[in-house]
Every structure is written in structure tokens, then in C-alpha cells.
GROMACS .gro file of C-alpha atoms in nm:
model
  253
    1MET     CA    1  -3.214  -1.080  -2.960
    2MET     CA    2  -3.213  -0.763  -3.172
    3HIS     CA    3  -3.362  -0.552  -2.895
    4ILE     CA    4  -3.094  -0.677  -2.655
    5ILE     CA    5  -2.820  -0.586  -2.900
    6ALA     CA    6  -2.980  -0.249  -2.960
    7ASN     CA    7  -2.987  -0.193  -2.585
    8ILE     CA    8  -2.618  -0.276  -2.555
    9LEU     CA    9  -2.529  -0.047  -2.843
   10SER     CA   10  -2.728   0.237  -2.691
   11ILE     CA   11  -2.546   0.192  -2.361
   12ILE     CA   12  -2.208   0.191  -2.532
   13THR     CA   13  -2.309   0.504  -2.720
   14LEU     CA   14  -2.418   0.666  -2.394
   15LEU     CA   15  -2.090   0.578  -2.223
   16ILE     CA   16  -1.842   0.688  -2.484
   17GLY     CA   17  -2.051   0.945  -2.669
   18VAL     CA   18  -2.024   0.781  -3.008
   19LEU     CA   19  -1.956   0.431  -3.124
   20PRO     CA   20  -1.599   0.360  -3.238
   21SER     CA   21  -1.543   0.416  -3.607
   22GLY     CA   22  -1.643   0.105  -3.798
   23PHE     CA   23  -1.806  -0.059  -3.494
   24GLU     CA   24  -2.086  -0.293  -3.596
   25LYS     CA   25  -2.332  -0.511  -3.408
   26LYS     CA   26  -2.132  -0.819  -3.489
   27ASP     CA   27  -1.831  -0.669  -3.311
   28ILE     CA   28  -2.000  -0.716  -2.974
   29VAL     CA   29  -1.884  -1.077  -2.971
   30LYS     CA   30  -1.522  -0.962  -2.998
   31VAL     CA   31  -1.524  -0.740  -2.689
   32THR     CA   32  -1.298  -0.872  -2.411
   33ARG     CA   33  -1.270  -0.558  -2.194
   34LEU     CA   34  -1.543  -0.320  -2.088
   35ASP     CA   35  -1.508  -0.004  -1.877
   36LEU     CA   36  -1.835   0.129  -1.737
   37SER     CA   37  -1.684   0.315  -1.443
   38GLY     CA   38  -1.813   0.643  -1.307
   39LYS     CA   39  -2.130   0.658  -1.517
   40ASN     CA   40  -2.388   0.680  -1.235
   41LEU     CA   41  -2.530   0.344  -1.347
   42ARG     CA   42  -2.769   0.122  -1.155
   43ALA     CA   43  -2.797  -0.251  -1.207
   44GLU     CA   44  -3.129  -0.208  -1.387
   45ASP     CA   45  -2.955   0.016  -1.641
   46LEU     CA   46  -2.743  -0.274  -1.761
   47PRO     CA   47  -2.841  -0.563  -1.987
   48ASP     CA   48  -2.735  -0.922  -1.935
   49LEU     CA   49  -2.366  -0.893  -2.020
   50ALA     CA   50  -2.369  -1.251  -2.146
   51GLU     CA   51  -2.423  -1.081  -2.481
   52PHE     CA   52  -2.047  -1.015  -2.461
   53PRO     CA   53  -1.948  -1.384  -2.479
   54LEU     CA   54  -1.572  -1.319  -2.467
   55LEU     CA   55  -1.579  -1.057  -2.191
   56GLN     CA   56  -1.285  -1.111  -1.956
   57LYS     CA   57  -1.226  -0.780  -1.779
   58LEU     CA   58  -1.497  -0.552  -1.645
   59ASN     CA   59  -1.467  -0.221  -1.460
   60ILE     CA   60  -1.790  -0.093  -1.303
   61LYS     CA   61  -1.647   0.108  -1.012
   62LYS     CA   62  -1.799   0.436  -0.894
   63ASN     CA   63  -2.160   0.367  -0.988
   64LYS     CA   64  -2.480   0.294  -0.795
   65ILE     CA   65  -2.493  -0.080  -0.859
   66GLU     CA   66  -2.658  -0.276  -0.575
   67HIS     CA   67  -2.631  -0.628  -0.717
   68LEU     CA   68  -2.441  -0.820  -0.984
   69ASN     CA   69  -2.717  -1.037  -1.123
   70PHE     CA   70  -2.644  -0.909  -1.476
   71LEU     CA   71  -2.307  -1.089  -1.459
   72ARG     CA   72  -2.438  -1.435  -1.380
   73ASN     CA   73  -2.369  -1.567  -1.731
   74CYS     CA   74  -2.029  -1.405  -1.789
   75LYS     CA   75  -1.853  -1.738  -1.756
   76HIS     CA   76  -1.523  -1.615  -1.902
   77LEU     CA   77  -1.481  -1.317  -1.669
   78VAL     CA   78  -1.139  -1.317  -1.502
   79GLU     CA   79  -1.119  -0.963  -1.364
   80LEU     CA   80  -1.389  -0.762  -1.188
   81CYS     CA   81  -1.348  -0.416  -1.040
   82ALA     CA   82  -1.669  -0.311  -0.863
   83SER     CA   83  -1.540  -0.074  -0.594
   84ASP     CA   84  -1.741   0.226  -0.477
   85ASN     CA   85  -2.082   0.069  -0.530
   86PRO     CA   86  -2.352  -0.012  -0.271
   87LEU     CA   87  -2.296  -0.387  -0.309
   88SER     CA   88  -2.384  -0.596  -0.004
   89SER     CA   89  -2.298  -0.939  -0.142
   90LEU     CA   90  -2.103  -1.128  -0.409
   91ASP     CA   91  -2.353  -1.414  -0.421
   92ASP     CA   92  -2.456  -1.324  -0.776
   93VAL     CA   93  -2.110  -1.405  -0.911
   94GLU     CA   94  -2.026  -1.713  -0.705
   95GLU     CA   95  -2.063  -1.928  -1.016
   96LEU     CA   96  -1.802  -1.727  -1.209
   97THR     CA   97  -1.530  -1.975  -1.125
   98GLN     CA   98  -1.275  -1.828  -1.366
   99LEU     CA   99  -1.240  -1.503  -1.169
  100GLN     CA  100  -0.877  -1.429  -1.084
  101THR     CA  101  -0.897  -1.068  -0.966
  102VAL     CA  102  -1.181  -0.921  -0.759
  103ILE     CA  103  -1.166  -0.562  -0.632
  104VAL     CA  104  -1.464  -0.456  -0.419
  105SER     CA  105  -1.341  -0.179  -0.191
  106ASN     CA  106  -1.565   0.082  -0.034
  107CYS     CA  107  -1.885  -0.113  -0.088
  108LYS     CA  108  -2.140  -0.234   0.166
  109LEU     CA  109  -2.021  -0.591   0.208
  110PHE     CA  110  -2.086  -0.726   0.557
  111GLY     CA  111  -2.068  -1.046   0.759
  112THR     CA  112  -1.886  -1.342   0.603
  113LEU     CA  113  -1.758  -1.319   0.248
  114LYS     CA  114  -1.783  -1.666   0.092
  115LEU     CA  115  -1.502  -1.756  -0.147
  116ASP     CA  116  -1.548  -2.133  -0.171
  117ASN     CA  117  -1.618  -2.129  -0.547
  118PHE     CA  118  -1.343  -1.886  -0.648
  119LYS     CA  119  -1.082  -2.154  -0.698
  120CYS     CA  120  -0.885  -1.950  -0.956
  121LEU     CA  121  -0.869  -1.636  -0.741
  122ARG     CA  122  -0.528  -1.469  -0.727
  123THR     CA  123  -0.608  -1.120  -0.599
  124LEU     CA  124  -0.882  -1.009  -0.361
  125ILE     CA  125  -0.900  -0.647  -0.249
  126ALA     CA  126  -1.199  -0.570  -0.026
  127THR     CA  127  -1.104  -0.270   0.185
  128SER     CA  128  -1.341  -0.035   0.367
  129ASN     CA  129  -1.638  -0.268   0.407
  130SER     CA  130  -1.800  -0.427   0.714
  131LEU     CA  131  -1.672  -0.783   0.679
  132THR     CA  132  -1.633  -0.995   0.991
  133ASP     CA  133  -1.493  -1.308   0.828
  134LEU     CA  134  -1.384  -1.476   0.504
  135SER     CA  135  -1.467  -1.838   0.434
  136GLY     CA  136  -1.325  -2.068   0.171
  137LEU     CA  137  -0.979  -1.912   0.151
  138GLY     CA  138  -0.835  -2.261   0.163
  139GLN     CA  139  -1.013  -2.330  -0.166
  140CYS     CA  140  -0.807  -2.060  -0.341
  141PRO     CA  141  -0.468  -2.231  -0.392
  142ASP     CA  142  -0.333  -1.957  -0.622
  143LEU     CA  143  -0.425  -1.657  -0.405
  144THR     CA  144  -0.120  -1.428  -0.375
  145THR     CA  145  -0.275  -1.096  -0.266
  146LEU     CA  146  -0.533  -1.056   0.010
  147VAL     CA  147  -0.614  -0.700   0.120
  148VAL     CA  148  -0.900  -0.669   0.368
  149SER     CA  149  -0.803  -0.352   0.552
  150GLY     CA  150  -1.068  -0.133   0.709
  151ASN     CA  151  -1.326  -0.399   0.799
  152ASN     CA  152  -1.465  -0.543   1.125
  153LEU     CA  153  -1.238  -0.845   1.154
  154SER     CA  154  -1.179  -0.939   1.517
  155SER     CA  155  -1.155  -1.319   1.541
  156PRO     CA  156  -1.191  -1.440   1.181
  157SER     CA  157  -1.186  -1.813   1.127
  158PHE     CA  158  -0.900  -1.791   0.877
  159LEU     CA  159  -0.674  -1.653   1.154
  160SER     CA  160  -0.796  -1.886   1.428
  161ARG     CA  161  -0.622  -2.201   1.530
  162GLN     CA  162  -0.823  -2.493   1.397
  163ARG     CA  163  -0.775  -2.832   1.559
  164GLU     CA  164  -0.960  -3.152   1.487
  165LYS     CA  165  -0.929  -3.506   1.619
  166ASP     CA  166  -0.811  -3.778   1.384
  167LYS     CA  167  -0.945  -4.132   1.393
  168ASN     CA  168  -0.711  -4.211   1.682
  169GLY     CA  169  -0.834  -3.922   1.891
  170VAL     CA  170  -0.519  -3.716   1.838
  171TYR     CA  171  -0.563  -3.346   1.774
  172ILE     CA  172  -0.427  -3.224   1.439
  173ASP     CA  173  -0.366  -2.858   1.364
  174LYS     CA  174  -0.557  -2.770   1.046
  175SER     CA  175  -0.505  -2.395   1.056
  176HIS     CA  176  -0.318  -2.415   0.727
  177LEU     CA  177  -0.641  -2.511   0.550
  178HIS     CA  178  -0.776  -2.160   0.603
  179LEU     CA  179  -0.492  -1.952   0.454
  180PRO     CA  180  -0.342  -2.051   0.117
  181VAL     CA  181   0.034  -2.095   0.136
  182SER     CA  182   0.065  -1.910  -0.195
  183LEU     CA  183   0.001  -1.573  -0.024
  184ARG     CA  184   0.264  -1.306  -0.087
  185LYS     CA  185   0.078  -1.001   0.040
  186LEU     CA  186  -0.158  -0.999   0.339
  187SER     CA  187  -0.302  -0.670   0.461
  188LEU     CA  188  -0.520  -0.677   0.775
  189SER     CA  189  -0.473  -0.319   0.887
  190HIS     CA  190  -0.748  -0.108   1.043
  191ASN     CA  191  -0.949  -0.394   1.190
  192ASN     CA  192  -1.009  -0.519   1.546
  193LEU     CA  193  -0.763  -0.807   1.562
  194SER     CA  194  -0.624  -0.895   1.904
  195ARG     CA  195  -0.377  -1.161   1.788
  196LEU     CA  196  -0.225  -1.330   1.485
  197SER     CA  197  -0.255  -1.704   1.449
  198ARG     CA  198   0.042  -1.938   1.462
  199GLY     CA  199  -0.094  -2.064   1.131
  200ILE     CA  200   0.084  -1.781   0.952
  201SER     CA  201   0.406  -1.977   1.000
  202ARG     CA  202   0.305  -2.182   0.695
  203LEU     CA  203   0.307  -1.875   0.469
  204HIS     CA  204   0.662  -1.926   0.346
  205ALA     CA  205   0.603  -1.715   0.034
  206LEU     CA  206   0.467  -1.415   0.228
  207ARG     CA  207   0.659  -1.097   0.148
  208GLU     CA  208   0.436  -0.830   0.300
  209LEU     CA  209   0.232  -0.848   0.620
  210ARG     CA  210   0.044  -0.542   0.739
  211ALA     CA  211  -0.147  -0.557   1.068
  212ASN     CA  212  -0.117  -0.195   1.179
  213ASP     CA  213  -0.405  -0.010   1.346
  214ASN     CA  214  -0.555  -0.310   1.521
  215ASN     CA  215  -0.582  -0.419   1.884
  216LEU     CA  216  -0.287  -0.657   1.887
  217ARG     CA  217  -0.149  -0.721   2.235
  218ILE     CA  218   0.100  -0.995   2.158
  219LEU     CA  219   0.282  -1.124   1.853
  220PRO     CA  220   0.334  -1.484   1.749
  221PRO     CA  221   0.651  -1.626   1.908
  222PRO     CA  222   0.985  -1.584   1.728
  223SER     CA  223   0.972  -1.947   1.618
  224VAL     CA  224   0.666  -1.862   1.409
  225LEU     CA  225   0.804  -1.540   1.266
  226LYS     CA  226   1.128  -1.714   1.166
  227CYS     CA  227   0.924  -1.937   0.934
  228LEU     CA  228   0.828  -1.633   0.726
  229ARG     CA  229   1.147  -1.664   0.524
  230SER     CA  230   1.039  -1.434   0.241
  231LEU     CA  231   0.900  -1.156   0.460
  232SER     CA  232   1.044  -0.813   0.378
  233VAL     CA  233   0.767  -0.581   0.505
  234LEU     CA  234   0.610  -0.613   0.852
  235ASP     CA  235   0.389  -0.331   0.973
  236ILE     CA  236   0.249  -0.368   1.327
  237GLY     CA  237   0.230   0.001   1.415
  238LYS     CA  238  -0.051   0.155   1.621
  239ASN     CA  239  -0.140  -0.151   1.827
  240ASN     CA  240  -0.135  -0.231   2.201
  241ILE     CA  241   0.179  -0.442   2.194
  242GLY     CA  242   0.370  -0.383   2.515
  243SER     CA  243   0.712  -0.470   2.373
  244VAL     CA  244   0.856  -0.571   2.040
  245ALA     CA  245   1.166  -0.719   2.200
  246GLN     CA  246   1.039  -1.061   2.099
  247LEU     CA  247   1.098  -0.960   1.738
  248ALA     CA  248   1.471  -0.929   1.784
  249PRO     CA  249   1.557  -1.302   1.752
  250SER     CA  250   1.350  -1.321   1.434
  251LEU     CA  251   1.496  -1.011   1.273
  252SER     CA  252   1.851  -1.114   1.345
  253ALA     CA  253   1.809  -1.468   1.219
   0.00000   0.00000   0.00000
């Protein structure tokens, strides 16, 4: 235990130059915020941060961290900023179910980002990666901000129309299970989207929708757009939409 504490103290000393006046070993348990950004750190340079039992907010952006295994036991963590690191996955923190804010822009995330366990998530910002899909969004009932600009999204499941047969053989639209209705900001710009799902009509709280710089050819019909009662910002610039005349009925409603 003492060597772990000594390691933590040495890292804190390295990061801030000197320990805060009056800082003692016992004060480690009182730390709730930790900023380790821009220190050229690798994952192996960091101890198990479970030694900070009350840690809630962690900033490790602009380092050389390739994995987050050292966070596995930070059960009280609610905010994680890990942008500008060579991270390829968030699997190491999938058990941190208290996370509310996750910022992982300009990393090396690719494929499908699994969010099934992040049931308390409110903000996810994952721009400039190589993501092709997000799964488990329907398990995040409090999600208000989703920013996934600058990825490789073309036909993500959360924007696809999902229909299943009920016990009577009747098809039921379950698209709403893939996008939480709590969303207020949705940014999908700079991807490869060709269309927007009718499922967005359920996003009654949505205030900002950005889908610029994609490959959109058509927009959802006016009946869908009219359902976005709270929408104040709609950016669909730099697409392949032939005409935006269809927007007129929605904008005048």
C-alpha cells in the first residue's frame, strides 16, 4: 500500500512541480478532481487510480494513453475527458456505470462503440474518430448531448428504421429504442450519411440537429420534421440534397 501511495505522490509532484502546501498522504482520499492533461503520459506511467476513492472528474487529454485499464476500479467517476490519446476502445471503462460525461475526441476509436452499460450517460462527445456505429444508445435515457462528427457513419443502426413482428405477426416500428428521446443536441456532421431516419420524429426535446457535410440526398418528410417542436438549429449544408423546398411546410408551421 505504501509504495502505491508513494507512486501517486511522486506522480502528483511530477505533474504540478511541488505538492500543495500542507498536502499529506491521507489527503489522497479527499481528491475528487484530477487533471493529468498534456503531460506526455502513457498508461503504464499511471497507478491504479482506485487509490483516489472519491475521484469523480478526470482529465487525461493530450497524452499517449492507449488503454484505460487503470480506471477499472474508479466506481465513482462521473466525468472523463480522454481526448487526443491513441485510445482504440472504451471496453476498460464499461463497468463505470456512474459516468455522465465522456469526451473522447481525436482518438483512434473504430467500429462500433458500445454504450449499453452507460445508463447514466448525459453527454458523449466522440468527434474525429473512425466509428461506424453506436450501440446501446437506447439504454441511455438521460442522454442530452450526442456529438459524433467526423467519423465513418454511413448507415448506423441508431438511425435505421427498426421493425419487428409482434406476436400477431404485425410489424411494429422500434426505431425509437435506438435514440433516447431526451436528446437536445445531435451532431452528425462530417460523416457519410445518405439519409436521416424517420425515427428522429420522436426527439421532441431536440434543439440542435447538425448533419452538414454528409451525403444526404433526401430529407425526412415534413410530417417528421414538424414533430421536432423544440428544434431551433438545423444545419444540412454541404450535402447532395436536390431541393430544400420540402422544408417550407415545416418551417412555416
